[in-house]
Short mmCIF file of C-alpha atoms and ligand atoms in Angstrom, two decimals:
data_model
loop_
_atom_site.label_atom_id
_atom_site.label_comp_id
_atom_site.label_asym_id
_atom_site.label_seq_id
_atom_site.Cartn_x
_atom_site.Cartn_y
_atom_site.Cartn_z
CA UNK A 76 110.55 57.19 97.63
CA UNK A 77 107.53 56.85 99.81
CA UNK A 78 109.34 56.87 103.11
CA UNK A 79 111.33 60.02 102.42
CA UNK A 80 108.13 61.73 101.40
CA UNK A 81 106.68 60.88 104.77
CA UNK A 82 109.72 62.38 106.46
CA UNK A 83 109.08 65.77 104.98
CA UNK A 84 105.46 65.65 106.03
CA UNK A 85 106.19 66.04 109.72
CA UNK A 86 106.81 69.74 110.20
CA UNK A 87 109.26 70.38 112.97
CA UNK A 88 108.02 72.49 115.82
CA UNK A 89 111.20 72.73 117.86
CA UNK A 90 110.95 75.81 120.01
CA UNK A 91 114.02 75.20 122.11
CA UNK A 92 115.89 78.45 121.44
CA UNK A 93 112.76 80.63 121.58
CA UNK A 94 111.82 78.92 124.81
CA UNK A 95 115.28 79.69 126.14
CA UNK A 96 114.98 83.38 125.17
CA UNK A 97 111.58 83.62 126.83
CA UNK A 98 112.95 81.98 129.96
CA UNK A 99 115.84 84.46 130.10
CA UNK A 100 113.55 87.50 129.62
CA UNK A 101 111.06 86.31 132.22
CA UNK A 102 113.93 85.47 134.54
CA UNK A 103 115.42 88.98 134.41
CA UNK A 104 112.00 90.53 134.77
CA UNK A 105 111.15 88.34 137.75
CA UNK A 106 114.47 88.97 139.47
CA UNK A 107 114.01 92.70 139.03
CA UNK A 108 110.50 92.46 140.36
CA UNK A 109 111.62 90.53 143.41
CA UNK A 110 114.39 93.03 144.03
CA UNK A 111 111.84 95.87 143.83
CA UNK A 112 109.64 93.94 146.23
CA UNK A 113 112.36 93.67 148.85
CA UNK A 114 113.27 97.31 148.33
CA UNK A 115 109.66 98.31 148.95
CA UNK A 116 109.49 96.05 151.95
CA UNK A 117 112.42 97.78 153.64
CA UNK A 118 111.27 101.25 152.54
CA UNK A 119 108.46 103.38 153.89
CA UNK A 120 105.81 101.76 151.65
CA UNK A 121 105.74 98.05 152.63
CA UNK A 122 102.20 97.57 151.28
CA UNK A 123 103.49 97.83 147.67
CA UNK A 124 105.91 94.95 148.10
CA UNK A 125 103.08 92.44 147.74
CA UNK A 126 102.61 93.16 144.04
CA UNK A 127 106.31 93.02 143.24
CA UNK A 128 106.81 89.81 145.14
CA UNK A 129 103.72 88.25 143.54
CA UNK A 130 104.90 89.16 140.04
CA UNK A 131 108.37 87.81 140.73
CA UNK A 132 107.10 84.55 142.15
CA UNK A 133 104.71 83.99 139.27
CA UNK A 134 107.58 84.58 136.84
CA UNK A 135 109.74 82.00 138.53
CA UNK A 136 106.85 79.55 138.64
CA UNK A 137 106.42 79.99 134.89
CA UNK A 138 110.14 79.37 134.33
CA UNK A 139 109.99 76.26 136.45
CA UNK A 140 107.03 74.96 134.50
CA UNK A 141 108.66 75.60 131.12
CA UNK A 142 111.92 74.03 132.22
CA UNK A 143 110.13 70.97 133.55
CA UNK A 144 108.19 70.57 130.33
CA UNK A 145 111.15 70.83 127.97
CA UNK A 146 113.13 68.44 130.13
CA UNK A 147 110.32 65.91 130.08
CA UNK A 148 110.27 66.11 126.31
CA UNK A 149 113.99 65.81 125.67
CA UNK A 150 114.84 63.07 128.15
CA UNK A 151 112.18 60.65 126.88
CA UNK A 152 114.17 58.90 124.20
CA UNK A 153 112.04 57.12 121.67
CA UNK A 154 113.35 53.61 121.38
CA UNK A 155 112.20 50.13 120.61
CA UNK A 156 112.31 47.94 123.72
CA UNK A 157 114.60 44.92 123.87
CA UNK A 158 114.33 42.44 126.69
CA UNK A 159 116.43 39.54 127.91
CA UNK A 160 114.80 36.20 127.28
CA UNK A 161 115.93 32.91 128.77
CA UNK A 162 115.37 29.30 127.75
CA UNK A 163 114.83 26.61 130.41
CA UNK A 164 115.99 23.11 129.49
CA UNK A 165 115.13 19.98 131.43
CA UNK A 166 116.31 16.43 131.00
CA UNK A 167 113.35 14.06 131.22
CA UNK A 168 115.63 11.16 132.24
CA UNK A 169 117.70 12.63 135.09
CA UNK A 170 115.74 15.82 135.78
CA UNK A 171 118.75 18.04 135.29
CA UNK A 172 117.62 21.63 134.80
CA UNK A 173 119.54 24.31 132.99
CA UNK A 174 118.84 27.94 132.10
CA UNK A 175 120.55 29.69 129.22
CA UNK A 176 120.00 32.69 126.97
CA UNK A 177 117.37 32.35 124.28
CA UNK A 178 118.68 31.38 120.86
CA UNK A 179 116.78 31.81 117.64
CA UNK A 180 115.05 28.58 116.73
CA UNK A 181 114.28 27.67 120.34
CA UNK A 182 110.70 26.70 121.05
CA UNK A 183 108.90 25.05 123.95
CA UNK A 184 108.89 21.20 123.76
CA UNK A 185 111.85 21.17 121.38
CA UNK A 186 114.36 18.33 121.77
CA UNK A 187 117.49 20.33 122.18
CA UNK A 188 121.12 19.70 123.09
CA UNK A 189 122.27 16.42 124.71
CA UNK A 190 122.20 16.22 128.48
CA UNK A 191 125.54 16.83 130.18
CA UNK A 192 124.86 14.32 132.95
CA UNK A 193 123.28 11.34 131.14
CA UNK A 194 122.71 9.97 127.66
CA UNK A 195 119.35 11.64 127.09
CA UNK A 196 118.41 14.81 125.25
CA UNK A 197 117.32 17.93 127.06
CA UNK A 198 113.89 19.31 126.27
CA UNK A 199 113.00 23.00 126.33
CA UNK A 200 110.29 23.38 128.96
CA UNK A 201 110.06 27.13 129.18
CA UNK A 202 110.98 30.37 127.47
CA UNK A 203 110.33 33.60 129.28
CA UNK A 204 111.61 37.05 129.91
CA UNK A 205 114.37 37.30 132.49
CA UNK A 206 112.93 38.70 135.71
CA UNK A 207 113.81 42.37 135.88
CA UNK A 208 114.81 44.12 139.08
CA UNK A 209 111.89 46.10 140.55
CA UNK A 210 111.43 49.29 138.60
CA UNK A 211 109.98 52.47 139.95
CA UNK A 212 106.49 52.88 138.51
CA UNK A 213 106.44 55.60 135.88
CA UNK A 214 103.61 58.05 136.01
CA UNK B 25 90.85 98.91 127.37
CA UNK B 26 94.29 100.11 128.37
CA UNK B 27 92.68 103.02 130.21
CA UNK B 28 90.67 100.58 132.24
CA UNK B 29 93.78 98.62 133.12
CA UNK B 30 95.62 101.76 134.05
CA UNK B 31 92.79 102.82 136.28
CA UNK B 32 92.67 99.42 137.87
CA UNK B 33 96.39 99.53 138.36
CA UNK B 34 96.13 102.97 139.90
CA UNK B 35 93.50 101.82 142.34
CA UNK B 36 95.58 98.80 143.24
CA UNK B 37 98.88 100.57 143.42
CA UNK B 38 97.87 103.82 145.02
CA UNK B 39 100.57 106.47 144.85
CA UNK B 40 103.50 104.21 143.92
CA UNK B 41 106.38 104.77 141.55
CA UNK B 42 106.35 104.50 137.75
CA UNK B 43 108.10 101.15 137.70
CA UNK B 44 105.48 99.70 139.99
CA UNK B 45 102.86 100.99 137.58
CA UNK B 46 104.54 99.33 134.62
CA UNK B 47 104.89 96.06 136.45
CA UNK B 48 101.27 96.02 137.43
CA UNK B 49 100.15 96.93 133.93
CA UNK B 50 102.17 94.05 132.51
CA UNK B 51 100.78 91.75 135.12
CA UNK B 52 97.20 92.69 134.32
CA UNK B 53 97.88 92.60 130.61
CA UNK B 54 99.23 89.07 130.76
CA UNK B 55 96.15 88.08 132.72
CA UNK B 56 93.89 89.52 130.03
CA UNK B 57 95.90 87.90 127.25
CA UNK B 58 95.52 84.62 129.00
CA UNK B 59 91.80 85.23 129.31
CA UNK B 60 91.44 85.41 125.53
CA UNK B 61 94.17 83.07 124.36
CA UNK B 62 93.96 80.34 126.99
CA UNK B 63 92.39 77.91 124.57
CA UNK B 64 94.99 78.58 121.92
CA UNK B 65 97.79 78.11 124.41
CA UNK B 66 96.16 74.90 125.54
CA UNK B 67 95.80 73.74 121.94
CA UNK B 68 99.49 74.39 121.31
CA UNK B 69 100.50 72.52 124.46
CA UNK B 70 98.41 69.52 123.46
CA UNK B 71 99.66 69.66 119.90
CA UNK B 72 103.20 69.55 121.19
CA UNK B 73 102.47 66.43 123.22
CA UNK B 74 100.90 64.82 120.15
CA UNK B 75 104.00 65.76 118.16
CA UNK B 76 106.28 64.07 120.68
CA UNK B 77 104.21 60.90 120.42
CA UNK B 78 104.21 61.14 116.65
CA UNK B 79 108.00 61.22 116.59
CA UNK B 80 108.19 58.26 118.90
CA UNK B 81 105.74 56.28 116.80
CA UNK B 82 107.67 57.12 113.67
CA UNK B 83 110.86 55.69 115.16
CA UNK B 84 109.06 52.53 116.21
CA UNK B 85 107.22 51.99 112.94
CA UNK B 86 110.42 52.54 110.94
CA UNK B 87 112.09 49.97 113.13
CA UNK B 88 109.22 47.55 112.49
CA UNK B 89 109.57 48.01 108.76
CA UNK B 90 113.36 47.68 108.90
CA UNK B 91 113.23 44.49 110.98
CA UNK B 92 110.56 43.00 108.69
CA UNK B 93 112.67 43.57 105.59
CA UNK B 94 115.76 42.30 107.37
CA UNK B 95 114.01 39.12 108.49
CA UNK B 96 112.55 38.43 105.05
CA UNK B 97 116.03 38.81 103.54
CA UNK B 98 117.71 36.74 106.24
CA UNK B 99 115.45 33.71 106.50
CA UNK B 100 113.62 33.92 103.19
CA UNK B 101 116.66 34.52 100.99
CA UNK B 102 114.59 36.07 98.20
CA UNK B 103 116.08 36.56 94.74
CA UNK B 104 114.91 40.16 94.49
CA UNK B 105 114.73 42.99 97.01
CA UNK B 106 111.62 42.43 99.19
CA UNK B 107 111.32 46.13 100.17
CA UNK B 108 108.53 47.03 97.70
CA UNK B 109 106.61 43.91 98.70
CA UNK B 110 106.90 44.76 102.39
CA UNK B 111 105.84 48.36 101.72
CA UNK B 112 102.88 47.11 99.75
CA UNK B 113 101.93 44.84 102.62
CA UNK B 114 102.12 47.72 105.12
CA UNK B 115 99.51 49.62 103.12
CA UNK B 116 97.16 46.65 102.86
CA UNK B 117 93.58 47.11 104.02
CA UNK B 118 90.49 45.01 104.61
CA UNK B 119 87.07 46.50 104.07
CA UNK B 120 84.65 45.26 106.67
CA UNK B 121 81.30 44.06 105.31
CA UNK B 122 78.19 46.20 105.63
CA UNK B 123 76.56 45.70 109.02
CA UNK B 124 73.28 47.57 108.55
CA UNK B 125 71.65 44.26 107.69
CA UNK B 126 73.66 42.05 110.02
CA UNK B 127 72.13 38.68 109.12
CA UNK B 128 74.83 36.51 107.57
CA UNK B 129 77.66 38.88 108.42
CA UNK B 130 79.61 36.08 110.16
CA UNK B 131 79.83 34.14 106.92
CA UNK B 132 81.00 37.24 105.07
CA UNK B 133 83.64 38.04 107.71
CA UNK B 134 84.83 34.45 107.78
CA UNK B 135 85.24 34.36 104.03
CA UNK B 136 87.01 37.73 104.06
CA UNK B 137 89.46 36.62 106.75
CA UNK B 138 90.13 33.35 104.97
CA UNK B 139 90.87 35.13 101.71
CA UNK B 140 93.28 37.57 103.38
CA UNK B 141 94.93 34.76 105.38
CA UNK B 142 95.50 32.56 102.36
CA UNK B 143 96.66 35.46 100.21
CA UNK B 144 99.10 36.73 102.81
CA UNK B 145 100.45 33.25 103.38
CA UNK B 146 101.02 32.80 99.66
CA UNK B 147 102.63 36.24 99.40
CA UNK B 148 105.01 35.52 102.27
CA UNK B 149 105.94 32.23 100.61
CA UNK B 150 106.63 34.14 97.42
CA UNK B 151 108.82 36.83 98.98
CA UNK B 152 110.54 34.42 101.40
CA UNK B 153 110.87 31.15 99.48
CA UNK B 154 113.54 29.63 101.75
CA UNK B 155 111.67 30.17 105.02
CA UNK B 156 110.40 27.14 106.90
CA UNK B 157 106.70 26.91 107.71
CA UNK B 158 107.25 28.22 111.24
CA UNK B 159 109.48 31.06 110.00
CA UNK B 160 106.95 32.00 107.34
CA UNK B 161 104.27 32.27 110.02
CA UNK B 162 106.55 34.41 112.15
CA UNK B 163 107.19 36.70 109.17
CA UNK B 164 103.42 37.02 108.70
CA UNK B 165 103.05 37.99 112.36
CA UNK B 166 105.91 40.47 112.15
CA UNK B 167 104.43 42.07 109.06
CA UNK B 168 101.13 42.26 110.92
CA UNK B 169 102.78 44.15 113.79
CA UNK B 170 104.57 46.48 111.37
CA UNK B 171 101.26 47.05 109.60
CA UNK B 172 99.57 48.00 112.89
CA UNK B 173 102.38 50.41 113.78
CA UNK B 174 102.18 52.01 110.36
CA UNK B 175 98.46 52.47 110.82
CA UNK B 176 98.84 54.03 114.27
CA UNK B 177 101.43 56.40 112.87
CA UNK B 178 99.21 57.50 110.02
CA UNK B 179 96.19 57.99 112.27
CA UNK B 180 98.10 60.14 114.76
CA UNK B 181 99.73 62.10 111.94
CA UNK B 182 96.32 62.76 110.42
CA UNK B 183 94.96 64.32 113.61
CA UNK B 184 98.21 66.16 114.25
CA UNK B 185 98.34 67.78 110.82
CA UNK B 186 94.62 68.51 110.81
CA UNK B 187 94.88 70.06 114.27
CA UNK B 188 97.88 72.12 113.26
CA UNK B 189 96.12 73.33 110.14
CA UNK B 190 92.86 74.30 111.81
CA UNK B 191 94.17 75.01 115.35
CA UNK B 192 90.79 73.69 116.41
CA UNK B 193 91.01 72.61 120.01
CA UNK B 194 88.32 69.97 119.58
CA UNK B 195 90.15 68.21 116.76
CA UNK B 196 93.37 68.22 118.75
CA UNK B 197 91.53 67.08 121.87
CA UNK B 198 90.17 63.99 120.08
CA UNK B 199 93.64 62.58 119.64
CA UNK B 200 95.07 64.08 122.84
CA UNK B 201 92.43 62.49 125.05
CA UNK B 202 93.21 58.95 123.94
CA UNK B 203 96.96 59.52 123.63
CA UNK B 204 97.92 57.59 126.82
CA UNK B 205 95.94 54.56 125.65
CA UNK B 206 97.39 54.77 122.15
CA UNK B 207 100.91 55.02 123.56
CA UNK B 208 100.24 51.89 125.60
CA UNK B 209 99.06 50.00 122.53
CA UNK B 210 102.00 51.20 120.47
CA UNK B 211 104.46 50.18 123.17
CA UNK B 212 102.78 46.77 123.30
CA UNK B 213 103.04 46.40 119.54
CA UNK B 214 106.64 47.56 119.51
CA UNK B 215 107.67 44.88 121.99
CA UNK B 216 106.16 42.35 119.58
CA UNK B 217 108.88 43.13 117.04
CA UNK B 218 111.55 41.35 119.07
CA UNK B 219 109.29 38.40 119.89
CA UNK B 220 108.04 37.90 116.32
CA UNK B 221 111.49 38.32 114.83
CA UNK B 222 112.91 35.52 116.98
CA UNK B 223 109.85 33.32 117.36
CA UNK B 224 109.64 33.71 121.13
CA UNK B 225 106.51 32.66 123.05
CA UNK B 226 104.34 35.69 123.79
CA UNK B 227 101.86 36.48 126.55
CA UNK B 228 98.96 35.46 124.34
CA UNK B 229 100.51 32.00 124.11
CA UNK B 230 99.48 30.96 127.63
CA UNK B 231 96.39 29.09 126.38
CA UNK B 232 98.27 26.93 123.86
CA UNK B 233 101.09 26.44 126.39
CA UNK B 234 98.74 24.99 129.01
CA UNK B 235 97.25 22.60 126.46
CA UNK B 236 100.63 21.66 124.99
CA UNK B 237 101.79 20.44 128.39
CA UNK B 238 99.11 17.75 128.30
CA UNK B 239 99.47 17.13 124.58
CA UNK B 240 103.17 16.40 124.38
CA UNK B 241 104.02 12.93 123.10
CA UNK B 242 100.53 12.10 121.85
CA UNK B 243 99.37 11.53 118.31
CA UNK B 244 98.16 14.71 116.60
CA UNK B 245 95.33 15.09 114.14
CA UNK B 246 94.78 18.16 111.97
CA UNK B 247 91.22 19.30 112.65
CA UNK B 248 91.23 22.66 110.91
CA UNK B 249 93.65 25.02 109.18
CA UNK B 250 96.78 25.32 111.36
CA UNK B 251 94.90 23.64 114.19
CA UNK B 252 95.73 20.29 115.78
CA UNK B 253 94.00 18.06 118.30
CA UNK B 254 95.03 15.07 120.40
CA UNK B 255 92.99 12.48 122.29
CA UNK B 256 94.61 11.99 125.69
CA UNK B 257 93.35 9.76 128.52
CA UNK B 258 93.18 11.38 131.96
CA UNK B 259 91.68 9.94 135.18
CA UNK B 260 89.26 7.67 133.32
CA UNK B 261 88.14 10.50 131.00
CA UNK B 262 89.37 11.35 127.54
CA UNK B 263 90.60 14.87 127.03
CA UNK B 264 90.35 16.16 123.49
CA UNK B 265 93.07 18.80 123.41
CA UNK B 266 92.99 21.48 120.77
CA UNK B 267 95.48 24.22 119.96
CA UNK B 268 96.97 26.08 117.04
CA UNK B 269 99.82 24.22 115.37
CA UNK B 270 103.21 25.45 116.58
CA UNK B 271 105.91 26.50 116.86
CA UNK B 272 105.24 29.08 114.13
CA UNK B 273 103.17 32.07 115.14
CA UNK B 274 99.53 31.23 114.49
CA UNK B 275 96.19 31.35 116.25
CA UNK B 276 94.76 28.59 114.08
CA UNK B 277 91.04 28.21 113.54
CA UNK B 278 89.74 27.08 116.92
CA UNK B 279 86.16 27.81 115.87
CA UNK B 280 86.32 25.45 112.94
CA UNK B 281 88.24 22.92 115.05
CA UNK B 282 85.72 22.89 117.90
CA UNK B 283 82.83 22.75 115.44
CA UNK B 284 84.38 19.77 113.66
CA UNK B 285 85.15 17.82 116.83
CA UNK B 286 81.68 18.45 118.26
CA UNK B 287 80.11 17.67 114.88
CA UNK B 288 81.95 14.33 114.63
CA UNK B 289 80.67 13.49 118.10
CA UNK B 290 77.06 14.26 117.15
CA UNK B 291 75.91 10.62 117.17
CA UNK B 292 77.91 9.24 120.07
CA UNK B 293 77.48 12.30 122.30
CA UNK B 294 80.51 11.44 124.38
CA UNK B 295 81.75 15.01 124.85
CA UNK B 296 80.17 16.31 128.04
CA UNK B 297 81.96 19.64 128.53
CA UNK B 298 84.13 22.22 126.80
CA UNK B 299 86.91 24.02 128.63
CA UNK B 300 88.56 27.03 127.02
CA UNK B 301 91.76 28.63 128.23
CA UNK B 302 92.70 32.09 127.04
CA UNK B 303 94.65 35.18 127.99
CA UNK B 304 92.41 37.95 129.30
CA UNK B 305 93.03 41.62 129.84
CA UNK B 306 93.62 42.48 133.46
CA UNK B 307 92.33 45.58 135.14
CA UNK B 308 94.81 47.96 136.71
CA UNK B 309 95.68 46.65 140.16
CA UNK B 310 95.12 42.99 139.37
CA UNK B 311 98.29 40.89 139.48
CA UNK B 312 99.78 39.51 136.26
CA UNK B 313 99.14 35.80 135.83
CA UNK B 314 96.07 35.67 138.05
CA UNK B 315 93.76 32.79 137.09
CA UNK B 316 90.02 33.33 136.98
CA UNK B 317 87.40 30.72 136.18
CA UNK B 318 84.08 31.39 134.57
CA UNK B 319 81.64 30.35 131.89
CA UNK B 320 81.32 31.01 128.19
CA UNK B 321 83.57 31.07 125.17
CA UNK B 322 86.95 32.47 126.24
CA UNK B 323 88.19 33.80 122.94
CA UNK B 324 88.89 37.24 121.55
CA UNK B 325 89.30 38.45 118.00
CA UNK B 326 86.62 39.97 115.85
CA UNK B 327 84.10 37.30 116.84
CA UNK B 328 83.92 34.82 113.97
CA UNK B 329 85.64 32.01 115.87
CA UNK B 330 83.69 32.80 119.02
CA UNK B 331 80.45 32.66 117.06
CA UNK B 332 81.33 29.27 115.61
CA UNK B 333 82.21 27.84 119.00
CA UNK B 334 79.05 29.19 120.60
CA UNK B 335 76.92 27.81 117.80
CA UNK B 336 78.53 24.37 118.00
CA UNK B 337 78.27 24.21 121.78
CA UNK B 338 74.67 25.47 121.76
CA UNK B 339 73.71 22.74 119.27
CA UNK B 340 74.96 20.16 121.76
CA UNK B 341 73.71 21.92 124.89
CA UNK B 342 76.80 21.12 126.95
CA UNK B 343 78.45 23.35 129.56
CA UNK B 344 81.30 25.61 128.48
CA UNK B 345 83.86 26.56 131.13
CA UNK B 346 86.39 29.34 130.73
CA UNK B 347 89.78 29.82 132.34
CA UNK B 348 91.26 33.27 131.98
CA UNK B 349 94.92 34.05 132.58
CA UNK B 350 95.09 37.75 133.39
CA UNK B 351 97.65 39.97 131.77
CA UNK B 352 98.17 43.58 130.82
CA UNK B 353 97.81 44.75 127.25
CA UNK B 354 101.59 45.31 127.25
CA UNK B 355 102.17 41.58 127.87
CA UNK B 356 99.93 40.15 125.18
CA UNK B 357 102.32 40.26 122.24
CA UNK B 358 105.56 40.84 124.14
CA UNK B 359 107.93 37.98 125.06
CA UNK B 360 106.20 36.01 127.81
CA UNK B 361 106.97 37.24 131.33
CA UNK B 362 107.90 34.79 134.05
CA UNK B 363 104.68 35.35 135.99
CA UNK B 364 102.67 34.21 133.00
CA UNK B 365 104.92 31.23 132.46
CA UNK B 366 104.34 30.18 136.05
CA UNK B 367 100.62 30.88 135.74
CA UNK B 368 100.31 28.19 133.07
CA UNK B 369 101.04 25.53 135.71
CA UNK B 370 98.30 26.95 137.94
CA UNK B 371 95.92 27.05 134.98
CA UNK B 372 96.77 23.42 134.23
CA UNK B 373 95.75 22.50 137.77
CA UNK B 374 92.48 24.38 137.23
CA UNK B 375 91.81 22.37 134.07
CA UNK B 376 92.47 19.11 135.90
CA UNK B 377 90.26 20.15 138.81
CA UNK B 378 87.37 21.15 136.56
CA UNK B 379 87.67 17.86 134.69
CA UNK B 380 87.62 15.72 137.84
CA UNK B 381 84.96 17.75 139.66
CA UNK B 382 82.50 18.48 136.89
CA UNK B 383 82.66 15.41 134.65
CA UNK B 384 82.19 11.66 135.15
CA UNK B 385 84.56 8.83 134.32
CA UNK B 386 84.17 7.77 130.71
CA UNK B 387 83.25 11.29 129.57
CA UNK B 388 85.07 13.11 126.83
CA UNK B 389 86.09 16.71 127.55
CA UNK B 390 87.15 19.16 124.88
CA UNK B 391 89.97 21.41 126.14
CA UNK B 392 90.89 24.27 123.81
CA UNK B 393 93.94 26.48 124.35
CA UNK B 394 93.21 29.76 122.62
CA UNK B 395 95.91 32.17 121.52
CA UNK B 396 99.00 32.61 119.41
CA UNK B 397 101.21 29.56 119.67
CA UNK B 398 104.42 31.24 118.54
CA UNK B 399 107.42 29.45 120.04
CA UNK B 400 105.28 26.68 121.50
CA UNK B 401 105.24 23.27 119.83
CA UNK B 402 103.07 20.37 120.95
ZN1 ZN C 12 120.02 13.83 131.80
#
């Protein structure tokens, strides 16, 4: 079928285990470098420590960057948004107002269910998304 | 090359140990590798980001297709499986007319849109025979959203595969540069699935909603395809209210409607102003639901309806006022947010103020609510 054909057309490029191996190698290398740096610092040649420390720091920076990137990729779940929608009903006769969840078939200006307070029918005056609690702005 | 590095390392390191030498060599080597392969590394990074988006879009477009088929089955109760029909619809295309000689292009576009509208309507009726008129319109809208998602997916996939094949940074850059904007559009379209499936009012429906508040309870006249109008007295004036016919999802034909109403008034010349209310894209930083007033034809789309309105209004030489209700692209086809719902009351006050301030008693004023009237009756 057409859809399964499309599936096979996206080649996967998942690098997770290679990334992990690279992180481990760089990690060991960086640790060793840092250790050498501190050794040199306490020895009779402190001027050499700069290079070791620099190498080690750069290694850790690279690890941090890679970790941050893979995390950003894996935690962003692709999903289709669903929101809460409410229907506002008002009685034109006694001005009773009621809010309930949206039901399929609701539309604005529809004569809906009978009023609970008087004889009249309630009319849908509004349908909108339920106000969400303040979200932190995503970057 | 390596000799050079070793020499450099020696100069840098002085008389240090072998391990120090190795470390420095590696350090320099990685720097040189980066010097030559920076672009390739960058290309791979960008390609990866495109891939992530591609996966996301695939999920969303599959969901759109699934929901479309489900809705057709549920409300349309077709005798045969609608899947091939839906798939055929998702691959549908419209070839835009040649624009090198633009004279008469509006007529061509209009005809083209009419043909596709009528055909799609008939097709939806055929695959969903049990659907009501409103439901059939909602199915058309849903299929439209699924079609757009399918197109986005294919376009991104094209650049992704081409970029992967050529590893050309400029090909990858083309899609990578506009990725944030595409993601925004796709997210907007994906939130339409829920709204279109259930027939909820959407952000674009603010124009029809404002007009419907004045229209309710008055006699309606069909003035164009899926477009209704009502003559309503207000403060000694007569408001001619025009909107798409709800509650099914439709934008109607406001151009044809305005042209007809103004044409019918050609002899009497009672209509003294046109007011149009429409949703407008907000800039970043502007609040949602802000009302702005201006002049001109407040209507989007590819321009056919706008052209018709402008032509009709120009022929009469009457002022055209515009009321824009600001919203983000992510609100336009998503279920209407509360701010926009509240903004319709403010916009209604603006309409009333413009009518009382800028027209005389006895005048007729044409008020057109532009937008998709899904979930909004009259
Ligand atoms: Zn009541």
